[in-house]
PDB file of N, CA, C and O in Angstrom:
ATOM      1  N   MET A1440       0.818  -1.197   0.000  1.00 91.00           N
ATOM      2  CA  MET A1440       0.000   0.000   0.000  1.00 91.00           C
ATOM      3  C   MET A1440       0.863   1.264   0.000  1.00 91.00           C
ATOM      4  O   MET A1440       0.586   2.205  -0.731  1.00 91.00           O
ATOM      5  N   MET A1441       1.891   1.245   0.819  1.00 93.00           N
ATOM      6  CA  MET A1441       2.777   2.415   0.908  1.00 93.00           C
ATOM      7  C   MET A1441       3.499   2.646  -0.424  1.00 93.00           C
ATOM      8  O   MET A1441       3.679   3.789  -0.847  1.00 93.00           O
ATOM      9  N   ASP A1442       3.884   1.546  -1.082  1.00 93.00           N
ATOM     10  CA  ASP A1442       4.561   1.678  -2.377  1.00 93.00           C
ATOM     11  C   ASP A1442       3.656   2.359  -3.397  1.00 93.00           C
ATOM     12  O   ASP A1442       4.093   3.235  -4.139  1.00 93.00           O
ATOM     13  N   ARG A1443       2.401   1.965  -3.443  1.00 95.00           N
ATOM     14  CA  ARG A1443       1.458   2.547  -4.403  1.00 95.00           C
ATOM     15  C   ARG A1443       1.183   4.018  -4.103  1.00 95.00           C
ATOM     16  O   ARG A1443       1.087   4.835  -5.019  1.00 95.00           O
ATOM     17  N   LEU A1444       1.048   4.356  -2.834  1.00 96.00           N
ATOM     18  CA  LEU A1444       0.834   5.752  -2.459  1.00 96.00           C
ATOM     19  C   LEU A1444       2.038   6.603  -2.862  1.00 96.00           C
ATOM     20  O   LEU A1444       1.887   7.669  -3.462  1.00 96.00           O
ATOM     21  N   ALA A1445       3.225   6.113  -2.541  1.00 96.00           N
ATOM     22  CA  ALA A1445       4.438   6.849  -2.892  1.00 96.00           C
ATOM     23  C   ALA A1445       4.564   6.986  -4.401  1.00 96.00           C
ATOM     24  O   ALA A1445       4.883   8.063  -4.911  1.00 96.00           O
ATOM     25  N   LEU A1446       4.302   5.907  -5.122  1.00 95.00           N
ATOM     26  CA  LEU A1446       4.399   5.964  -6.575  1.00 95.00           C
ATOM     27  C   LEU A1446       3.376   6.930  -7.161  1.00 95.00           C
ATOM     28  O   LEU A1446       3.670   7.674  -8.090  1.00 95.00           O
ATOM     29  N   SER A1447       2.182   6.964  -6.602  1.00 96.00           N
ATOM     30  CA  SER A1447       1.149   7.894  -7.062  1.00 96.00           C
ATOM     31  C   SER A1447       1.598   9.343  -6.877  1.00 96.00           C
ATOM     32  O   SER A1447       1.428  10.178  -7.775  1.00 96.00           O
ATOM     33  N   LEU A1448       2.180   9.649  -5.734  1.00 96.00           N
ATOM     34  CA  LEU A1448       2.662  11.002  -5.477  1.00 96.00           C
ATOM     35  C   LEU A1448       3.820  11.370  -6.399  1.00 96.00           C
ATOM     36  O   LEU A1448       3.913  12.505  -6.879  1.00 96.00           O
ATOM     37  N   VAL A1449       4.689  10.409  -6.675  1.00 97.00           N
ATOM     38  CA  VAL A1449       5.803  10.666  -7.588  1.00 97.00           C
ATOM     39  C   VAL A1449       5.275  10.938  -8.997  1.00 97.00           C
ATOM     40  O   VAL A1449       5.776  11.824  -9.703  1.00 97.00           O
ATOM     41  N   ILE A1450       4.256  10.209  -9.416  1.00 96.00           N
ATOM     42  CA  ILE A1450       3.654  10.445 -10.734  1.00 96.00           C
ATOM     43  C   ILE A1450       3.030  11.831 -10.796  1.00 96.00           C
ATOM     44  O   ILE A1450       3.193  12.554 -11.791  1.00 96.00           O
ATOM     45  N   ILE A1451       2.339  12.237  -9.743  1.00 96.00           N
ATOM     46  CA  ILE A1451       1.769  13.589  -9.687  1.00 96.00           C
ATOM     47  C   ILE A1451       2.879  14.627  -9.829  1.00 96.00           C
ATOM     48  O   ILE A1451       2.764  15.589 -10.592  1.00 96.00           O
ATOM     49  N   GLY A1452       3.971  14.426  -9.110  1.00 96.00           N
ATOM     50  CA  GLY A1452       5.097  15.350  -9.202  1.00 96.00           C
ATOM     51  C   GLY A1452       5.709  15.375 -10.587  1.00 96.00           C
ATOM     52  O   GLY A1452       6.039  16.438 -11.115  1.00 96.00           O
ATOM     53  N   ALA A1453       5.840  14.211 -11.202  1.00 97.00           N
ATOM     54  CA  ALA A1453       6.416  14.143 -12.542  1.00 97.00           C
ATOM     55  C   ALA A1453       5.523  14.847 -13.561  1.00 97.00           C
ATOM     56  O   ALA A1453       6.013  15.578 -14.431  1.00 97.00           O
ATOM     57  N   LEU A1454       4.216  14.638 -13.452  1.00 97.00           N
ATOM     58  CA  LEU A1454       3.303  15.321 -14.367  1.00 97.00           C
ATOM     59  C   LEU A1454       3.352  16.834 -14.167  1.00 97.00           C
ATOM     60  O   LEU A1454       3.324  17.602 -15.136  1.00 97.00           O
ATOM     61  N   ASN A1455       3.440  17.262 -12.918  1.00 96.00           N
ATOM     62  CA  ASN A1455       3.540  18.695 -12.639  1.00 96.00           C
ATOM     63  C   ASN A1455       4.821  19.270 -13.245  1.00 96.00           C
ATOM     64  O   ASN A1455       4.802  20.331 -13.860  1.00 96.00           O
ATOM     65  N   TRP A1456       5.944  18.565 -13.080  1.00 96.00           N
ATOM     66  CA  TRP A1456       7.195  19.040 -13.669  1.00 96.00           C
ATOM     67  C   TRP A1456       7.123  19.043 -15.186  1.00 96.00           C
ATOM     68  O   TRP A1456       7.696  19.929 -15.844  1.00 96.00           O
ATOM     69  N   GLY A1457       6.434  18.074 -15.768  1.00 97.00           N
ATOM     70  CA  GLY A1457       6.244  18.066 -17.214  1.00 97.00           C
ATOM     71  C   GLY A1457       5.476  19.292 -17.687  1.00 97.00           C
ATOM     72  O   GLY A1457       5.829  19.916 -18.692  1.00 97.00           O
ATOM     73  N   LEU A1458       4.429  19.640 -16.941  1.00 97.00           N
ATOM     74  CA  LEU A1458       3.656  20.843 -17.279  1.00 97.00           C
ATOM     75  C   LEU A1458       4.500  22.100 -17.148  1.00 97.00           C
ATOM     76  O   LEU A1458       4.407  23.019 -17.971  1.00 97.00           O
ATOM     77  N   ILE A1459       5.322  22.150 -16.110  1.00 96.00           N
ATOM     78  CA  ILE A1459       6.197  23.307 -15.926  1.00 96.00           C
ATOM     79  C   ILE A1459       7.195  23.401 -17.081  1.00 96.00           C
ATOM     80  O   ILE A1459       7.404  24.472 -17.644  1.00 96.00           O
ATOM     81  N   GLY A1460       7.792  22.274 -17.443  1.00 97.00           N
ATOM     82  CA  GLY A1460       8.794  22.277 -18.499  1.00 97.00           C
ATOM     83  C   GLY A1460       8.220  22.594 -19.870  1.00 97.00           C
ATOM     84  O   GLY A1460       8.836  23.317 -20.649  1.00 97.00           O
ATOM     85  N   LEU A1461       7.050  22.056 -20.168  1.00 98.00           N
ATOM     86  CA  LEU A1461       6.484  22.236 -21.503  1.00 98.00           C
ATOM     87  C   LEU A1461       5.691  23.530 -21.660  1.00 98.00           C
ATOM     88  O   LEU A1461       5.724  24.159 -22.717  1.00 98.00           O
ATOM     89  N   PHE A1462       4.952  23.900 -20.611  1.00 97.00           N
ATOM     90  CA  PHE A1462       4.010  25.012 -20.741  1.00 97.00           C
ATOM     91  C   PHE A1462       4.211  26.133 -19.722  1.00 97.00           C
ATOM     92  O   PHE A1462       3.421  27.066 -19.660  1.00 97.00           O
ATOM     93  N   GLN A1463       5.226  26.007 -18.876  1.00 97.00           N
ATOM     94  CA  GLN A1463       5.472  26.958 -17.790  1.00 97.00           C
ATOM     95  C   GLN A1463       4.221  27.142 -16.933  1.00 97.00           C
ATOM     96  O   GLN A1463       3.861  28.257 -16.554  1.00 97.00           O
ATOM     97  N   PHE A1464       3.554  26.021 -16.641  1.00 97.00           N
ATOM     98  CA  PHE A1464       2.328  26.042 -15.846  1.00 97.00           C
ATOM     99  C   PHE A1464       2.480  25.094 -14.670  1.00 97.00           C
ATOM    100  O   PHE A1464       2.677  23.891 -14.846  1.00 97.00           O
ATOM    101  N   ASP A1465       2.404  25.629 -13.464  1.00 96.00           N
ATOM    102  CA  ASP A1465       2.518  24.845 -12.237  1.00 96.00           C
ATOM    103  C   ASP A1465       1.108  24.520 -11.753  1.00 96.00           C
ATOM    104  O   ASP A1465       0.426  25.353 -11.158  1.00 96.00           O
ATOM    105  N   LEU A1466       0.658  23.290 -12.010  1.00 96.00           N
ATOM    106  CA  LEU A1466      -0.701  22.887 -11.670  1.00 96.00           C
ATOM    107  C   LEU A1466      -0.934  22.897 -10.164  1.00 96.00           C
ATOM    108  O   LEU A1466      -1.981  23.338  -9.698  1.00 96.00           O
ATOM    109  N   VAL A1467       0.041  22.439  -9.396  1.00 96.00           N
ATOM    110  CA  VAL A1467      -0.109  22.421  -7.931  1.00 96.00           C
ATOM    111  C   VAL A1467      -0.308  23.840  -7.411  1.00 96.00           C
ATOM    112  O   VAL A1467      -1.212  24.093  -6.608  1.00 96.00           O
ATOM    113  N   ALA A1468       0.504  24.765  -7.870  1.00 96.00           N
ATOM    114  CA  ALA A1468       0.372  26.159  -7.438  1.00 96.00           C
ATOM    115  C   ALA A1468      -0.966  26.735  -7.879  1.00 96.00           C
ATOM    116  O   ALA A1468      -1.616  27.463  -7.120  1.00 96.00           O
ATOM    117  N   ALA A1469      -1.400  26.393  -9.079  1.00 96.00           N
ATOM    118  CA  ALA A1469      -2.686  26.909  -9.577  1.00 96.00           C
ATOM    119  C   ALA A1469      -3.855  26.376  -8.754  1.00 96.00           C
ATOM    120  O   ALA A1469      -4.817  27.099  -8.483  1.00 96.00           O
ATOM    121  N   LEU A1470      -3.772  25.120  -8.348  1.00 96.00           N
ATOM    122  CA  LEU A1470      -4.875  24.518  -7.587  1.00 96.00           C
ATOM    123  C   LEU A1470      -4.915  24.962  -6.130  1.00 96.00           C
ATOM    124  O   LEU A1470      -5.986  25.067  -5.541  1.00 96.00           O
ATOM    125  N   PHE A1471      -3.746  25.227  -5.557  1.00 95.00           N
ATOM    126  CA  PHE A1471      -3.686  25.468  -4.121  1.00 95.00           C
ATOM    127  C   PHE A1471      -3.260  26.879  -3.735  1.00 95.00           C
ATOM    128  O   PHE A1471      -2.869  27.126  -2.600  1.00 95.00           O
ATOM    129  N   GLY A1472      -3.308  27.831  -4.654  1.00 93.00           N
ATOM    130  CA  GLY A1472      -3.109  29.225  -4.274  1.00 93.00           C
ATOM    131  C   GLY A1472      -1.705  29.756  -4.354  1.00 93.00           C
ATOM    132  O   GLY A1472      -1.342  30.636  -3.580  1.00 93.00           O
ATOM    133  N   GLY A1473      -0.896  29.252  -5.258  1.00 94.00           N
ATOM    134  CA  GLY A1473       0.456  29.781  -5.429  1.00 94.00           C
ATOM    135  C   GLY A1473       1.497  28.906  -4.769  1.00 94.00           C
ATOM    136  O   GLY A1473       1.200  28.090  -3.904  1.00 94.00           O
ATOM    137  N   GLN A1474       2.742  29.093  -5.183  1.00 92.00           N
ATOM    138  CA  GLN A1474       3.829  28.263  -4.673  1.00 92.00           C
ATOM    139  C   GLN A1474       4.103  28.470  -3.196  1.00 92.00           C
ATOM    140  O   GLN A1474       4.615  27.576  -2.536  1.00 92.00           O
ATOM    141  N   GLN A1475       3.783  29.622  -2.664  1.00 94.00           N
ATOM    142  CA  GLN A1475       4.078  29.909  -1.270  1.00 94.00           C
ATOM    143  C   GLN A1475       2.945  29.540  -0.314  1.00 94.00           C
ATOM    144  O   GLN A1475       3.119  29.645   0.904  1.00 94.00           O
ATOM    145  N   SER A1476       1.798  29.103  -0.832  1.00 95.00           N
ATOM    146  CA  SER A1476       0.695  28.752   0.062  1.00 95.00           C
ATOM    147  C   SER A1476       1.045  27.481   0.831  1.00 95.00           C
ATOM    148  O   SER A1476       1.809  26.632   0.362  1.00 95.00           O
ATOM    149  N   ILE A1477       0.487  27.352   2.005  1.00 96.00           N
ATOM    150  CA  ILE A1477       0.796  26.210   2.862  1.00 96.00           C
ATOM    151  C   ILE A1477       0.359  24.901   2.218  1.00 96.00           C
ATOM    152  O   ILE A1477       1.059  23.891   2.306  1.00 96.00           O
ATOM    153  N   LEU A1478      -0.781  24.888   1.521  1.00 96.00           N
ATOM    154  CA  LEU A1478      -1.238  23.657   0.874  1.00 96.00           C
ATOM    155  C   LEU A1478      -0.291  23.223  -0.247  1.00 96.00           C
ATOM    156  O   LEU A1478       0.021  22.035  -0.369  1.00 96.00           O
ATOM    157  N   SER A1479       0.171  24.169  -1.042  1.00 95.00           N
ATOM    158  CA  SER A1479       1.131  23.837  -2.100  1.00 95.00           C
ATOM    159  C   SER A1479       2.418  23.298  -1.507  1.00 95.00           C
ATOM    160  O   SER A1479       2.968  22.306  -1.991  1.00 95.00           O
ATOM    161  N   ARG A1480       2.877  23.921  -0.457  1.00 96.00           N
ATOM    162  CA  ARG A1480       4.122  23.474   0.177  1.00 96.00           C
ATOM    163  C   ARG A1480       3.969  22.082   0.772  1.00 96.00           C
ATOM    164  O   ARG A1480       4.909  21.282   0.731  1.00 96.00           O
ATOM    165  N   ILE A1481       2.786  21.769   1.288  1.00 96.00           N
ATOM    166  CA  ILE A1481       2.536  20.418   1.804  1.00 96.00           C
ATOM    167  C   ILE A1481       2.587  19.404   0.664  1.00 96.00           C
ATOM    168  O   ILE A1481       3.214  18.348   0.784  1.00 96.00           O
ATOM    169  N   VAL A1482       1.930  19.733  -0.464  1.00 96.00           N
ATOM    170  CA  VAL A1482       1.945  18.818  -1.616  1.00 96.00           C
ATOM    171  C   VAL A1482       3.376  18.637  -2.120  1.00 96.00           C
ATOM    172  O   VAL A1482       3.815  17.500  -2.366  1.00 96.00           O
ATOM    173  N   TYR A1483       4.125  19.724  -2.275  1.00 96.00           N
ATOM    174  CA  TYR A1483       5.512  19.617  -2.728  1.00 96.00           C
ATOM    175  C   TYR A1483       6.333  18.755  -1.763  1.00 96.00           C
ATOM    176  O   TYR A1483       7.150  17.932  -2.189  1.00 96.00           O
ATOM    177  N   SER A1484       6.122  18.932  -0.475  1.00 97.00           N
ATOM    178  CA  SER A1484       6.861  18.155   0.528  1.00 97.00           C
ATOM    179  C   SER A1484       6.503  16.677   0.465  1.00 97.00           C
ATOM    180  O   SER A1484       7.389  15.816   0.538  1.00 97.00           O
ATOM    181  N   LEU A1485       5.225  16.378   0.324  1.00 97.00           N
ATOM    182  CA  LEU A1485       4.802  14.977   0.222  1.00 97.00           C
ATOM    183  C   LEU A1485       5.375  14.310  -1.029  1.00 97.00           C
ATOM    184  O   LEU A1485       5.801  13.150  -0.979  1.00 97.00           O
ATOM    185  N   VAL A1486       5.392  15.038  -2.130  1.00 97.00           N
ATOM    186  CA  VAL A1486       5.975  14.493  -3.364  1.00 97.00           C
ATOM    187  C   VAL A1486       7.468  14.236  -3.168  1.00 97.00           C
ATOM    188  O   VAL A1486       7.990  13.199  -3.597  1.00 97.00           O
ATOM    189  N   GLY A1487       8.159  15.143  -2.505  1.00 96.00           N
ATOM    190  CA  GLY A1487       9.587  14.954  -2.238  1.00 96.00           C
ATOM    191  C   GLY A1487       9.863  13.759  -1.347  1.00 96.00           C
ATOM    192  O   GLY A1487      10.773  12.961  -1.619  1.00 96.00           O
ATOM    193  N   VAL A1488       9.074  13.603  -0.290  1.00 97.00           N
ATOM    194  CA  VAL A1488       9.236  12.452   0.611  1.00 97.00           C
ATOM    195  C   VAL A1488       8.929  11.165  -0.153  1.00 97.00           C
ATOM    196  O   VAL A1488       9.635  10.156  -0.002  1.00 97.00           O
ATOM    197  N   ALA A1489       7.901  11.188  -0.977  1.00 97.00           N
ATOM    198  CA  ALA A1489       7.547  10.003  -1.768  1.00 97.00           C
ATOM    199  C   ALA A1489       8.676   9.649  -2.736  1.00 97.00           C
ATOM    200  O   ALA A1489       8.979   8.465  -2.933  1.00 97.00           O
ATOM    201  N   GLY A1490       9.298  10.657  -3.334  1.00 96.00           N
ATOM    202  CA  GLY A1490      10.426  10.400  -4.226  1.00 96.00           C
ATOM    203  C   GLY A1490      11.585   9.740  -3.491  1.00 96.00           C
ATOM    204  O   GLY A1490      12.199   8.797  -3.995  1.00 96.00           O
ATOM    205  N   ALA A1491      11.884  10.232  -2.305  1.00 96.00           N
ATOM    206  CA  ALA A1491      12.952   9.634  -1.499  1.00 96.00           C
ATOM    207  C   ALA A1491      12.598   8.197  -1.120  1.00 96.00           C
ATOM    208  O   ALA A1491      13.440   7.299  -1.170  1.00 96.00           O
ATOM    209  N   TYR A1492      11.344   7.956  -0.778  1.00 96.00           N
ATOM    210  CA  TYR A1492      10.886   6.609  -0.436  1.00 96.00           C
ATOM    211  C   TYR A1492      11.024   5.674  -1.638  1.00 96.00           C
ATOM    212  O   TYR A1492      11.408   4.509  -1.494  1.00 96.00           O
ATOM    213  N   CYS A1493      10.706   6.172  -2.827  1.00 95.00           N
ATOM    214  CA  CYS A1493      10.752   5.334  -4.036  1.00 95.00           C
ATOM    215  C   CYS A1493      12.174   4.905  -4.390  1.00 95.00           C
ATOM    216  O   CYS A1493      12.347   3.941  -5.138  1.00 95.00           O
ATOM    217  N   ILE A1494      13.172   5.580  -3.869  1.00 95.00           N
ATOM    218  CA  ILE A1494      14.554   5.134  -4.080  1.00 95.00           C
ATOM    219  C   ILE A1494      14.717   3.718  -3.553  1.00 95.00           C
ATOM    220  O   ILE A1494      15.440   2.909  -4.145  1.00 95.00           O
ATOM    221  N   THR A1495      14.029   3.393  -2.468  1.00 93.00           N
ATOM    222  CA  THR A1495      14.142   2.051  -1.894  1.00 93.00           C
ATOM    223  C   THR A1495      13.627   0.977  -2.853  1.00 93.00           C
ATOM    224  O   THR A1495      14.052  -0.173  -2.771  1.00 93.00           O
ATOM    225  N   LEU A1496      12.738   1.350  -3.761  1.00 91.00           N
ATOM    226  CA  LEU A1496      12.215   0.375  -4.713  1.00 91.00           C
ATOM    227  C   LEU A1496      13.303  -0.142  -5.648  1.00 91.00           C
ATOM    228  O   LEU A1496      13.219  -1.264  -6.151  1.00 91.00           O
ATOM    229  N   LEU A1497      14.331   0.656  -5.878  1.00 91.00           N
ATOM    230  CA  LEU A1497      15.428   0.234  -6.746  1.00 91.00           C
ATOM    231  C   LEU A1497      16.250  -0.903  -6.153  1.00 91.00           C
ATOM    232  O   LEU A1497      16.886  -1.661  -6.883  1.00 91.00           O
ATOM    233  N   PHE A1498      16.247  -1.016  -4.837  1.00 91.00           N
ATOM    234  CA  PHE A1498      17.129  -1.964  -4.171  1.00 91.00           C
ATOM    235  C   PHE A1498      16.388  -3.145  -3.564  1.00 91.00           C
ATOM    236  O   PHE A1498      16.992  -3.960  -2.877  1.00 91.00           O
ATOM    237  N   ARG A1499      15.115  -3.275  -3.825  1.00 89.00           N
ATOM    238  CA  ARG A1499      14.345  -4.401  -3.294  1.00 89.00           C
ATOM    239  C   ARG A1499      14.387  -5.584  -4.238  1.00 89.00           C
ATOM    240  O   ARG A1499      14.457  -5.426  -5.450  1.00 89.00           O
ATOM    241  N   GLU A1500      14.298  -6.765  -3.639  1.00 85.00           N
ATOM    242  CA  GLU A1500      14.162  -7.989  -4.438  1.00 85.00           C
ATOM    243  C   GLU A1500      12.759  -8.037  -4.987  1.00 85.00           C
ATOM    244  O   GLU A1500      11.789  -7.718  -4.298  1.00 85.00           O
ATOM    245  N   ARG A1501      12.621  -8.428  -6.229  1.00 79.00           N
ATOM    246  CA  ARG A1501      11.296  -8.539  -6.848  1.00 79.00           C
ATOM    247  C   ARG A1501      10.721  -9.900  -6.536  1.00 79.00           C
ATOM    248  O   ARG A1501      11.388 -10.914  -6.674  1.00 79.00           O
ATOM    249  N   THR A1502       9.477  -9.918  -6.113  1.00 76.00           N
ATOM    250  CA  THR A1502       8.776 -11.167  -5.870  1.00 76.00           C
ATOM    251  C   THR A1502       7.478 -11.165  -6.651  1.00 76.00           C
ATOM    252  O   THR A1502       6.886 -10.114  -6.894  1.00 76.00           O
ATOM    253  N   ALA A1503       7.030 -12.323  -7.037  1.00 66.00           N
ATOM    254  CA  ALA A1503       5.767 -12.442  -7.758  1.00 66.00           C
ATOM    255  C   ALA A1503       4.634 -12.320  -6.764  1.00 66.00           C
ATOM    256  O   ALA A1503       4.600 -12.974  -5.738  1.00 66.00           O
ATOM    257  N   SER A1504       3.684 -11.424  -7.060  1.00 65.00           N
ATOM    258  CA  SER A1504       2.532 -11.260  -6.170  1.00 65.00           C
ATOM    259  C   SER A1504       1.314 -11.902  -6.824  1.00 65.00           C
ATOM    260  O   SER A1504       1.172 -11.911  -8.035  1.00 65.00           O
ATOM    261  N   LYS A1505       0.434 -12.408  -5.996  1.00 62.00           N
ATOM    262  CA  LYS A1505      -0.777 -13.050  -6.480  1.00 62.00           C
ATOM    263  C   LYS A1505      -1.959 -12.163  -6.159  1.00 62.00           C
ATOM    264  O   LYS A1505      -2.606 -12.333  -5.143  1.00 62.00           O
ATOM    265  N   GLU A1506      -2.206 -11.177  -7.008  1.00 57.00           N
ATOM    266  CA  GLU A1506      -3.322 -10.249  -6.785  1.00 57.00           C
ATOM    267  C   GLU A1506      -4.453 -10.563  -7.709  1.00 57.00           C
ATOM    268  O   GLU A1506      -4.374 -10.919  -8.793  1.00 57.00           O
TER     269      GLU A1506
END
């Protein structure tokens, strides 16, 4: 569950950076009141923590799951 949550946040961050790079549009800032608003800063922080967490995925053994 934690892996999926972290991966979801990393994808949100990647899409936001893609928008910034291609269109100079920061979706998080637009939705939450600017880059300096507390909500935007919380989202940016969560995405950063999720990115750091996802580093651990590179070093884990892969196992077959039965979902």
